[in-house]
Coordinates of C-alpha atoms and ligand atoms in Angstrom, one line a residue:
M128 CA 0.0 0.0 0.0
K129 CA 1.2 3.5 -0.8
L130 CA 0.4 6.8 0.8
T131 CA -1.6 8.8 -1.7
N132 CA -4.1 10.8 0.5
E133 CA -3.1 14.4 0.0
Y134 CA -3.9 15.6 3.5
L135 CA -1.9 12.8 5.1
L136 CA 1.0 13.4 2.7
N137 CA 1.1 17.0 3.7
V138 CA 1.1 16.1 7.4
L139 CA 3.8 13.6 6.9
K140 CA 5.9 16.2 5.0
A141 CA 5.5 18.5 8.0
V142 CA 6.5 15.7 10.4
E143 CA 9.6 15.0 8.3
K144 CA 10.6 18.7 8.3
R145 CA 10.1 19.1 12.0
N146 CA 11.9 15.9 12.9
P147 CA 15.0 15.6 10.8
N148 CA 17.3 12.7 11.7
E149 CA 14.5 10.6 13.2
P150 CA 14.2 7.7 10.7
E151 CA 12.5 5.3 13.1
F152 CA 9.9 7.8 14.2
I153 CA 9.1 8.7 10.5
Q154 CA 9.0 5.0 9.7
A155 CA 6.4 4.3 12.4
V156 CA 4.3 7.4 11.4
T157 CA 4.4 6.5 7.7
E158 CA 3.1 3.0 8.4
V159 CA 0.2 4.3 10.5
F160 CA -0.7 7.0 7.9
V161 CA -0.8 4.5 5.1
T162 CA -3.3 2.3 6.9
L163 CA -5.4 5.3 8.2
Q164 CA -6.2 6.5 4.6
P165 CA -9.7 5.0 4.5
V166 CA -10.5 6.4 7.9
I167 CA -9.5 9.9 6.9
E168 CA -11.7 9.7 3.8
K169 CA -14.7 8.6 5.9
R170 CA -14.2 10.9 8.9
P171 CA -13.8 14.6 8.0
D172 CA -14.6 15.5 11.6
V173 CA -11.4 13.8 12.8
V174 CA -9.4 15.9 10.3
E175 CA -11.2 19.1 11.3
A176 CA -10.4 18.4 15.0
G177 CA -6.7 18.4 14.2
V178 CA -6.4 14.9 15.7
I179 CA -3.7 13.8 13.2
E180 CA -1.5 16.8 13.6
R181 CA -1.8 16.5 17.4
L182 CA -1.2 12.7 17.4
V183 CA 2.3 13.0 15.8
E184 CA 3.5 15.7 18.2
P185 CA 4.3 14.4 21.7
E186 CA 2.6 16.2 24.6
R187 CA 6.0 16.5 26.3
Q188 CA 9.6 15.4 25.8
I189 CA 12.1 15.4 28.6
I190 CA 15.8 15.0 28.0
F191 CA 18.2 15.0 30.9
R192 CA 21.7 14.3 32.1
V193 CA 22.3 11.1 34.0
P194 CA 25.6 11.3 35.8
W195 CA 26.8 8.3 37.8
V196 CA 30.0 7.0 39.3
D197 CA 31.5 3.7 38.1
D198 CA 33.3 1.1 40.3
S199 CA 36.6 2.7 39.6
G200 CA 35.4 6.1 40.9
A201 CA 35.2 7.7 37.5
V202 CA 32.2 10.0 36.7
K203 CA 30.2 8.8 33.6
V204 CA 27.4 10.7 31.9
N205 CA 24.5 9.3 29.9
R206 CA 21.5 10.9 28.3
G207 CA 18.0 10.1 29.7
F208 CA 14.7 10.5 27.9
R209 CA 11.0 10.4 28.7
V210 CA 8.6 11.1 26.0
Q211 CA 5.0 11.6 27.2
F212 CA 3.3 11.1 23.9
N213 CA -0.4 11.0 24.5
S214 CA -2.7 11.1 27.5
A215 CA -6.1 11.1 25.8
I216 CA -7.3 7.8 27.3
G217 CA -5.2 7.5 30.5
P218 CA -1.9 8.3 32.2
Y219 CA 1.2 8.0 30.0
K220 CA 2.3 4.3 30.1
G221 CA 5.3 2.6 28.5
G222 CA 8.6 1.1 29.2
I223 CA 12.1 2.3 29.8
R224 CA 14.9 1.0 27.4
L225 CA 18.5 0.9 28.4
H226 CA 20.7 0.3 25.3
P227 CA 23.6 2.1 23.7
S228 CA 21.5 2.7 20.5
V229 CA 18.8 4.7 22.4
N230 CA 18.2 8.2 20.9
L231 CA 15.2 10.5 20.6
S232 CA 14.0 8.9 17.3
I233 CA 13.8 5.5 18.9
I234 CA 12.1 6.6 22.0
K235 CA 9.6 8.6 19.9
F236 CA 8.7 5.7 17.6
L237 CA 8.2 3.6 20.7
G238 CA 6.0 6.2 22.4
F239 CA 4.0 6.8 19.2
E240 CA 3.3 3.1 18.8
Q241 CA 2.6 2.7 22.5
T242 CA -0.4 5.1 22.2
F243 CA -2.1 2.8 19.7
K244 CA -1.1 -0.4 21.5
N245 CA -2.4 0.7 24.8
S246 CA -5.7 1.8 23.2
L247 CA -6.0 -1.8 21.8
T248 CA -5.7 -3.3 25.2
T249 CA -9.1 -1.6 26.1
L250 CA -7.5 -0.5 29.4
P251 CA -7.2 3.2 30.3
M252 CA -3.6 3.9 29.5
G253 CA -2.0 6.7 27.4
G254 CA 1.3 6.3 25.5
G255 CA 4.8 7.1 26.7
K256 CA 8.3 5.7 26.5
G257 CA 11.7 6.4 28.1
G258 CA 15.2 5.3 28.2
S259 CA 18.9 6.0 28.1
D260 CA 21.9 5.3 25.9
F261 CA 23.5 3.6 29.0
D262 CA 24.8 0.1 28.1
P263 CA 24.1 -2.4 30.9
K264 CA 26.4 -5.0 29.4
G265 CA 29.4 -5.8 31.6
K266 CA 28.3 -3.4 34.4
S267 CA 28.3 -4.6 38.0
D268 CA 25.2 -4.7 40.1
A269 CA 26.4 -1.7 42.0
E270 CA 26.9 0.3 38.8
I271 CA 23.4 -0.6 37.6
M272 CA 22.0 0.5 40.9
R273 CA 23.8 3.9 40.9
F274 CA 22.8 4.5 37.3
C275 CA 19.1 3.7 38.0
Q276 CA 19.1 5.9 41.1
S277 CA 20.5 8.8 39.2
F278 CA 18.1 8.3 36.3
M279 CA 15.1 8.2 38.7
T280 CA 16.3 11.3 40.6
E281 CA 15.4 13.4 37.6
L282 CA 12.6 11.2 36.2
S283 CA 10.8 11.3 39.6
R284 CA 9.8 14.9 38.9
H285 CA 7.8 13.9 35.9
I286 CA 6.0 10.7 36.7
G287 CA 3.4 9.4 39.2
A288 CA 0.8 6.7 39.6
D289 CA -1.9 8.9 38.0
C290 CA 0.4 10.8 35.6
D291 CA 3.0 8.5 34.0
V292 CA 3.8 4.9 34.8
P293 CA 7.0 3.5 33.4
A294 CA 8.0 -0.2 33.2
G295 CA 10.6 -2.5 31.6
D296 CA 11.8 -2.8 28.0
I297 CA 15.2 -3.8 26.5
G298 CA 17.8 -3.8 29.3
V299 CA 15.2 -3.2 32.0
G300 CA 13.8 -6.1 34.0
A301 CA 12.9 -6.7 37.6
R302 CA 16.3 -5.7 39.0
E303 CA 16.3 -2.3 37.3
V304 CA 12.6 -1.7 38.1
G305 CA 13.4 -2.5 41.8
Y306 CA 16.2 0.1 41.8
F307 CA 13.9 2.7 40.1
F308 CA 11.1 2.0 42.5
G309 CA 13.3 2.2 45.6
Q310 CA 14.7 5.6 44.6
Y311 CA 11.3 7.0 43.7
K312 CA 9.9 5.9 47.1
R313 CA 12.8 7.5 48.9
L314 CA 12.6 10.8 47.0
R315 CA 8.8 11.1 47.3
N316 CA 8.1 9.3 50.5
E317 CA 5.2 7.6 48.7
F318 CA 4.5 3.9 48.2
T319 CA 2.4 3.9 45.0
G320 CA 2.0 2.0 41.8
V321 CA 4.3 4.4 39.9
L322 CA 6.1 1.6 38.0
T323 CA 5.0 -1.8 36.8
G324 CA 7.0 -5.0 36.4
K325 CA 7.8 -4.7 40.1
G326 CA 9.0 -7.6 42.2
L327 CA 6.3 -9.9 43.6
T328 CA 7.1 -8.9 47.3
Y329 CA 6.4 -5.2 46.8
G330 CA 3.4 -4.8 44.5
G331 CA 4.3 -6.6 41.3
S332 CA 1.8 -8.7 39.5
L333 CA 2.0 -12.4 39.0
A334 CA 2.4 -13.3 35.3
R335 CA 3.8 -9.8 34.3
K336 CA 7.2 -11.4 33.6
Q337 CA 5.6 -13.9 31.2
A338 CA 3.0 -11.6 29.8
T339 CA 4.5 -10.3 26.6
G340 CA 5.7 -13.7 25.4
F341 CA 2.6 -15.5 26.5
G342 CA 0.4 -12.8 25.1
L343 CA 2.2 -13.0 21.7
C344 CA 1.4 -16.7 21.5
Y345 CA -2.2 -16.2 22.6
Y346 CA -2.6 -13.5 19.8
T347 CA -0.8 -15.6 17.2
N348 CA -2.9 -18.7 18.2
E349 CA -6.1 -16.7 17.5
M350 CA -4.7 -15.5 14.2
L351 CA -3.7 -19.1 13.2
K352 CA -7.1 -20.5 14.3
A353 CA -9.0 -17.9 12.2
N354 CA -7.0 -19.1 9.3
G355 CA -7.5 -22.9 9.9
K356 CA -4.1 -23.4 11.5
S357 CA -2.5 -23.9 15.0
F358 CA 0.9 -24.1 16.8
K359 CA 0.6 -27.9 16.9
D360 CA 3.6 -29.6 15.4
Q361 CA 4.8 -26.4 13.8
T362 CA 8.5 -25.4 13.6
V363 CA 9.1 -22.0 15.1
V364 CA 12.0 -19.6 15.1
V365 CA 12.2 -17.0 17.9
S366 CA 14.7 -14.2 17.6
G367 CA 16.2 -12.7 20.8
S368 CA 16.7 -14.5 24.1
G369 CA 15.4 -11.8 26.5
N370 CA 12.2 -11.4 28.4
V371 CA 9.9 -11.5 25.5
A372 CA 11.7 -14.3 23.6
I373 CA 12.0 -16.6 26.5
Y374 CA 8.3 -16.6 27.4
A375 CA 7.2 -16.7 23.7
C376 CA 9.4 -19.9 23.4
E377 CA 7.8 -21.3 26.6
K378 CA 4.2 -20.8 25.5
A379 CA 4.7 -21.8 21.9
T380 CA 6.2 -25.1 23.1
E381 CA 3.3 -25.6 25.5
L382 CA 0.9 -25.1 22.6
G383 CA 2.6 -27.9 20.7
A384 CA 5.2 -26.2 18.6
K385 CA 8.9 -27.0 18.4
V386 CA 11.2 -23.9 18.7
V387 CA 14.4 -24.6 16.9
A388 CA 16.3 -21.3 17.0
M389 CA 16.9 -18.3 19.3
S390 CA 19.5 -15.5 19.1
D391 CA 21.2 -12.6 20.8
S392 CA 22.9 -9.6 19.3
N393 CA 26.0 -11.7 18.5
G394 CA 24.5 -14.8 16.8
Y395 CA 22.0 -17.5 16.9
V396 CA 21.7 -21.1 18.1
Y397 CA 20.0 -23.9 16.0
D398 CA 18.8 -26.9 17.9
K399 CA 17.0 -29.4 15.7
D400 CA 15.7 -31.3 18.7
G401 CA 14.0 -28.2 20.1
I402 CA 15.4 -25.4 22.3
D403 CA 16.2 -26.4 25.9
L404 CA 14.6 -23.4 27.5
D405 CA 16.0 -24.2 31.0
A406 CA 19.5 -23.8 29.5
I407 CA 18.5 -20.5 27.9
K408 CA 17.0 -19.2 31.2
Q409 CA 20.2 -20.2 33.1
I410 CA 22.4 -18.4 30.6
K411 CA 20.3 -15.3 30.1
E412 CA 18.2 -14.8 33.3
V413 CA 20.7 -16.1 35.9
E414 CA 24.2 -15.7 34.4
R415 CA 23.6 -12.8 31.9
K416 CA 26.0 -14.4 29.4
R417 CA 26.1 -14.9 25.6
I418 CA 23.8 -17.4 23.8
S419 CA 26.9 -19.1 22.4
E420 CA 27.2 -20.7 25.9
Y421 CA 24.2 -22.9 24.9
L422 CA 26.5 -25.4 23.2
K423 CA 27.9 -26.3 26.7
Y424 CA 24.4 -27.6 27.6
R425 CA 23.5 -29.0 24.2
P426 CA 26.7 -30.0 22.3
N427 CA 24.7 -31.2 19.3
A428 CA 23.2 -27.8 18.7
E429 CA 24.9 -25.3 16.3
Y430 CA 26.0 -21.7 17.0
H431 CA 26.2 -19.2 14.1
E432 CA 27.7 -15.8 14.3
G433 CA 25.5 -12.9 13.0
S434 CA 22.0 -12.6 14.5
K435 CA 20.3 -11.7 11.2
N436 CA 21.0 -15.1 9.6
I437 CA 18.5 -16.6 12.0
W438 CA 15.9 -15.9 9.2
T439 CA 17.6 -18.5 7.0
V440 CA 16.5 -21.2 9.4
K441 CA 13.6 -23.2 7.9
C442 CA 10.4 -22.7 9.9
D443 CA 6.6 -22.5 9.7
I444 CA 6.2 -19.6 12.1
A445 CA 8.7 -16.8 12.9
L446 CA 8.4 -14.7 16.1
P447 CA 10.8 -11.8 16.0
C448 CA 11.3 -10.8 19.7
A449 CA 14.6 -8.8 19.7
T450 CA 14.5 -5.2 18.4
Q451 CA 13.4 -2.8 15.7
N452 CA 14.2 -3.5 12.0
E453 CA 15.8 -6.8 12.9
L454 CA 13.9 -8.5 10.0
D455 CA 14.5 -6.9 6.6
G456 CA 13.4 -7.7 3.0
V457 CA 16.1 -10.2 2.5
G458 CA 15.2 -12.0 5.8
A459 CA 11.6 -12.0 4.9
K460 CA 12.3 -13.4 1.5
A461 CA 14.4 -16.2 3.0
L462 CA 11.6 -17.0 5.4
A463 CA 9.0 -17.2 2.6
D464 CA 11.3 -19.2 0.4
N465 CA 11.7 -21.8 3.2
G466 CA 7.9 -22.2 3.6
C467 CA 7.3 -19.9 6.5
Y468 CA 3.7 -18.7 6.4
C469 CA 3.3 -16.6 9.5
V470 CA 5.3 -13.8 11.1
S471 CA 4.0 -12.4 14.4
E472 CA 5.9 -9.7 16.3
G473 CA 7.0 -9.8 19.9
A474 CA 9.5 -6.9 19.5
N475 CA 8.4 -3.4 18.5
M476 CA 8.6 -2.6 14.8
P477 CA 11.0 -5.6 14.1
S478 CA 10.0 -5.8 10.4
T479 CA 11.3 -3.2 8.0
P480 CA 8.7 -1.8 5.4
E481 CA 10.4 -4.0 2.8
A482 CA 9.8 -7.1 5.0
I483 CA 6.2 -6.2 5.5
E484 CA 5.8 -5.9 1.7
V485 CA 7.1 -9.4 1.3
Y486 CA 4.6 -10.8 3.9
F487 CA 1.7 -9.3 1.9
A488 CA 3.1 -10.2 -1.5
K489 CA 3.5 -13.8 -0.4
G490 CA 0.1 -14.0 1.4
M491 CA 1.7 -14.7 4.8
L492 CA -0.2 -14.2 8.0
Y493 CA 1.2 -11.1 9.7
G494 CA 0.6 -10.2 13.4
P495 CA 1.7 -6.6 13.9
A496 CA 3.6 -5.6 17.0
K497 CA 1.1 -3.1 18.3
A498 CA -1.4 -5.9 18.7
A499 CA 0.7 -9.0 19.0
N500 CA 2.9 -7.8 21.8
A501 CA 0.3 -5.8 23.7
G502 CA 0.1 -8.5 26.4
G503 CA 3.0 -7.0 28.4
V504 CA 1.5 -3.6 28.8
A505 CA -2.0 -5.0 29.2
T506 CA -0.7 -7.0 32.2
S507 CA 1.0 -3.8 33.4
G508 CA -2.5 -2.3 33.3
L509 CA -3.7 -5.2 35.5
E510 CA -0.8 -4.5 37.9
M511 CA -2.0 -0.9 38.2
T512 CA -5.5 -2.2 38.9
Q513 CA -4.3 -4.5 41.6
N514 CA -2.1 -1.7 43.2
S515 CA -5.1 0.6 43.3
M516 CA -7.2 -2.0 44.9
R517 CA -4.3 -3.0 47.3
L518 CA -5.0 -6.6 46.4
S519 CA -3.3 -9.2 44.3
W520 CA -4.7 -11.8 42.0
T521 CA -3.4 -15.3 41.4
F522 CA -1.3 -16.3 38.5
E523 CA -4.3 -18.1 36.9
E524 CA -6.6 -15.0 37.3
V525 CA -4.1 -12.7 35.6
D526 CA -3.2 -15.2 32.9
E527 CA -6.9 -15.7 32.2
K528 CA -7.5 -12.0 31.9
L529 CA -4.5 -11.6 29.7
K530 CA -5.8 -14.4 27.4
G531 CA -9.2 -12.6 27.2
I532 CA -7.5 -9.4 26.3
M533 CA -5.4 -10.9 23.5
V534 CA -8.4 -12.7 22.0
S535 CA -10.3 -9.4 22.0
I536 CA -7.4 -7.6 20.4
F537 CA -7.3 -10.2 17.6
K538 CA -11.0 -9.8 17.2
A539 CA -10.7 -6.0 16.9
C540 CA -7.9 -6.3 14.3
D541 CA -10.0 -8.8 12.3
E542 CA -13.2 -6.8 12.5
Y543 CA -11.6 -3.4 11.6
S544 CA -9.6 -4.9 8.7
K545 CA -12.9 -6.1 7.3
A546 CA -14.9 -3.0 8.1
Y547 CA -12.3 -0.9 6.1
G548 CA -12.1 -3.2 3.1
M549 CA -8.8 -4.9 3.9
P550 CA -9.7 -8.3 5.3
G551 CA -6.7 -10.2 6.7
N552 CA -4.6 -7.1 6.9
Y553 CA -4.3 -7.1 10.7
M554 CA -1.7 -4.3 10.5
A555 CA -4.4 -2.0 9.1
G556 CA -7.0 -3.5 11.5
A557 CA -4.7 -2.9 14.6
N558 CA -3.8 0.7 13.6
I559 CA -7.4 1.7 12.8
A560 CA -8.8 0.0 15.9
G561 CA -6.2 1.6 18.2
F562 CA -6.6 5.0 16.5
M563 CA -10.4 5.2 16.7
K564 CA -10.6 5.2 20.6
V565 CA -7.8 7.7 20.9
A566 CA -9.2 10.0 18.1
E567 CA -12.7 10.0 19.7
S568 CA -11.2 10.9 23.1
M569 CA -9.1 13.7 21.7
K570 CA -12.0 15.1 19.8
A571 CA -14.2 15.0 22.9
Q572 CA -11.6 16.7 25.1
G573 CA -11.1 19.7 22.7
A574 CA -7.9 21.1 21.2
V575 CA -5.6 20.2 24.0
Ligands
NDP721 P1 15.6 -7.9 26.8 O1 16.6 -6.9 27.1 O2 15.1 -8.8 27.8 O3 16.1 -8.8 25.6 C1 16.4 -8.2 24.3 C2 16.9 -9.3 23.4 O4 17.0 -8.7 22.1 C3 18.3 -9.8 23.8 O5 18.4 -11.1 23.3 C4 19.2 -8.9 23.0 O6 20.5 -9.4 22.7 C5 18.4 -8.7 21.7 N1 18.7 -7.4 21.1 C6 18.5 -6.2 21.6 N2 19.0 -5.2 20.8 C7 19.5 -5.9 19.8 C8 20.1 -5.4 18.6 N3 20.3 -4.1 18.3 N4 20.4 -6.4 17.6 C9 20.2 -7.7 17.9 N5 19.6 -8.2 19.0 C10 19.3 -7.3 19.9 O7 14.3 -7.1 26.2 P2 12.8 -7.5 26.0 O8 12.7 -9.0 25.7 O9 12.0 -6.9 27.1 O10 12.4 -6.7 24.6 C11 12.6 -7.3 23.3 C12 11.7 -6.5 22.4 O11 10.3 -6.6 22.8 C13 11.9 -5.0 22.3 O12 11.6 -4.6 20.9 C14 10.9 -4.4 23.2 O13 10.6 -3.1 22.9 C15 9.7 -5.4 22.9 N6 8.7 -5.4 24.0 C16 9.0 -5.7 25.3 C17 8.0 -5.8 26.2 C18 8.2 -6.2 27.6 O14 7.3 -6.3 28.4 N7 9.5 -6.4 28.0 C19 6.6 -5.5 25.8 C20 6.4 -5.3 24.4 C21 7.4 -5.3 23.6 P3 21.7 -8.9 23.6 O15 21.5 -9.5 24.9 O16 22.9 -9.5 22.9 O17 21.7 -7.4 23.6
2IT722 O1 6.7 -2.0 24.5 C1 6.0 -2.3 25.5 O2 4.8 -2.4 25.4 C2 6.6 -2.5 26.8 N1 7.9 -2.4 26.9 C3 5.8 -2.7 28.1 C4 5.4 -1.4 28.6 C5 4.7 -1.5 29.9 O3 4.3 -0.4 30.4 O4 4.5 -2.6 30.5

């Protein structure tokens, strides 16, 4: 699909002009605009209310210095970000990413997409994202703590349980959320649900850790079912070996699939007998080491340098769960040529526009990130609910609610794709469904 609507083309031009050097942000906006064309044609009221122009400009962007002292006593400085994108339907909500590649473009694309994703969950959460170009690799626990405390010292001025509720993303798991939470509590003298993904002993929700990966499989399972297929006996490739990848692998296996490959930023492992997830958890969750260590546990597996080559592994279903633009046109073609018929996204924007073109050209099932990986933030929403009630639900209760939400998200994608004349285009369905609730709310609240 091409962008031909004159109004949207003009808005996109203005976005490009106003945000030079932000390729990831422009990529995310372009994809949404392409799929919103039929809506714009049907809804002049949305255009008149300036909803589109407002949607692409964050409500607030905070950029700050994060000074910290390393173990040798040297002062280090990183850059911190929080982009509060849209609060039309609830407090800003979205993760914090710690990775050396982090810049404003990446945080803005994530915050923009988060707005639609959070709307799809049906829970009252606006969109936001934050992070820093800090590299957690090779840092001691004490260095991570000092960095997190310094980051939160500034961030604490801008967030709150009814204002902006951060959580984890790449490089941020329970350990980092714990340090963020402790520092927020100390500075504000408040024990509130200001962060999600907390430890279970101090307000965290059961099943939050598993939620993105499990949710991805629940969504994918619905998409497969609607197209006469299932995970049973399917060969699956999962990229990444972090939080999302690990629990996607666990649930896909539970649903009857065989996961044969996983990766990290250095390379991938291929295990024809099916990935030994206990080994991956030990290497990644406990020891924080490289995936090449997997061969110590499974000497018959193969390790290949270069994470992008994971897409040359023959599979039926591919679940990209590492990072943005990890799957390009070449990777998508390799998947298709090897008989892969389904790509469903655990990571945010893992497929390049060229890859997405291949999925549609080859008639593959495509589960877009905003819908397919919404289980993480949905369960964060459930953590907020439990915190507000000062109660906690059992694992089964949370998991059941998560499943219900993922089923309803697939239903919304399917229905909206059909209602706007693009049946089976779940990317369009997700973007339109997510957009409608935000747009109606923005219109109702006036030009703010
Ligand atoms: P983790 O930090 O737990 O794991 C990230 C994984 O991706 C690691 O295996 C990492 O390898 C790999 N990776 C990261 N950056 C790159 C890169 N530039 N090139 C190749 N591989 C890379 O993060 P999560 O599992 O939490 O996040 C993974 C993706 O899922 C991200 O896109 C995130 O935005 C998205 N997501 C996360 C949610 C959550 O709840 N955590 C919710 C929804 C989406 P290495 O260790 O070598 O860096
Ligand atoms: O991209 C995402 O949805 C997340 N990293 C989870 C955000 C959250 O607030 O749980």
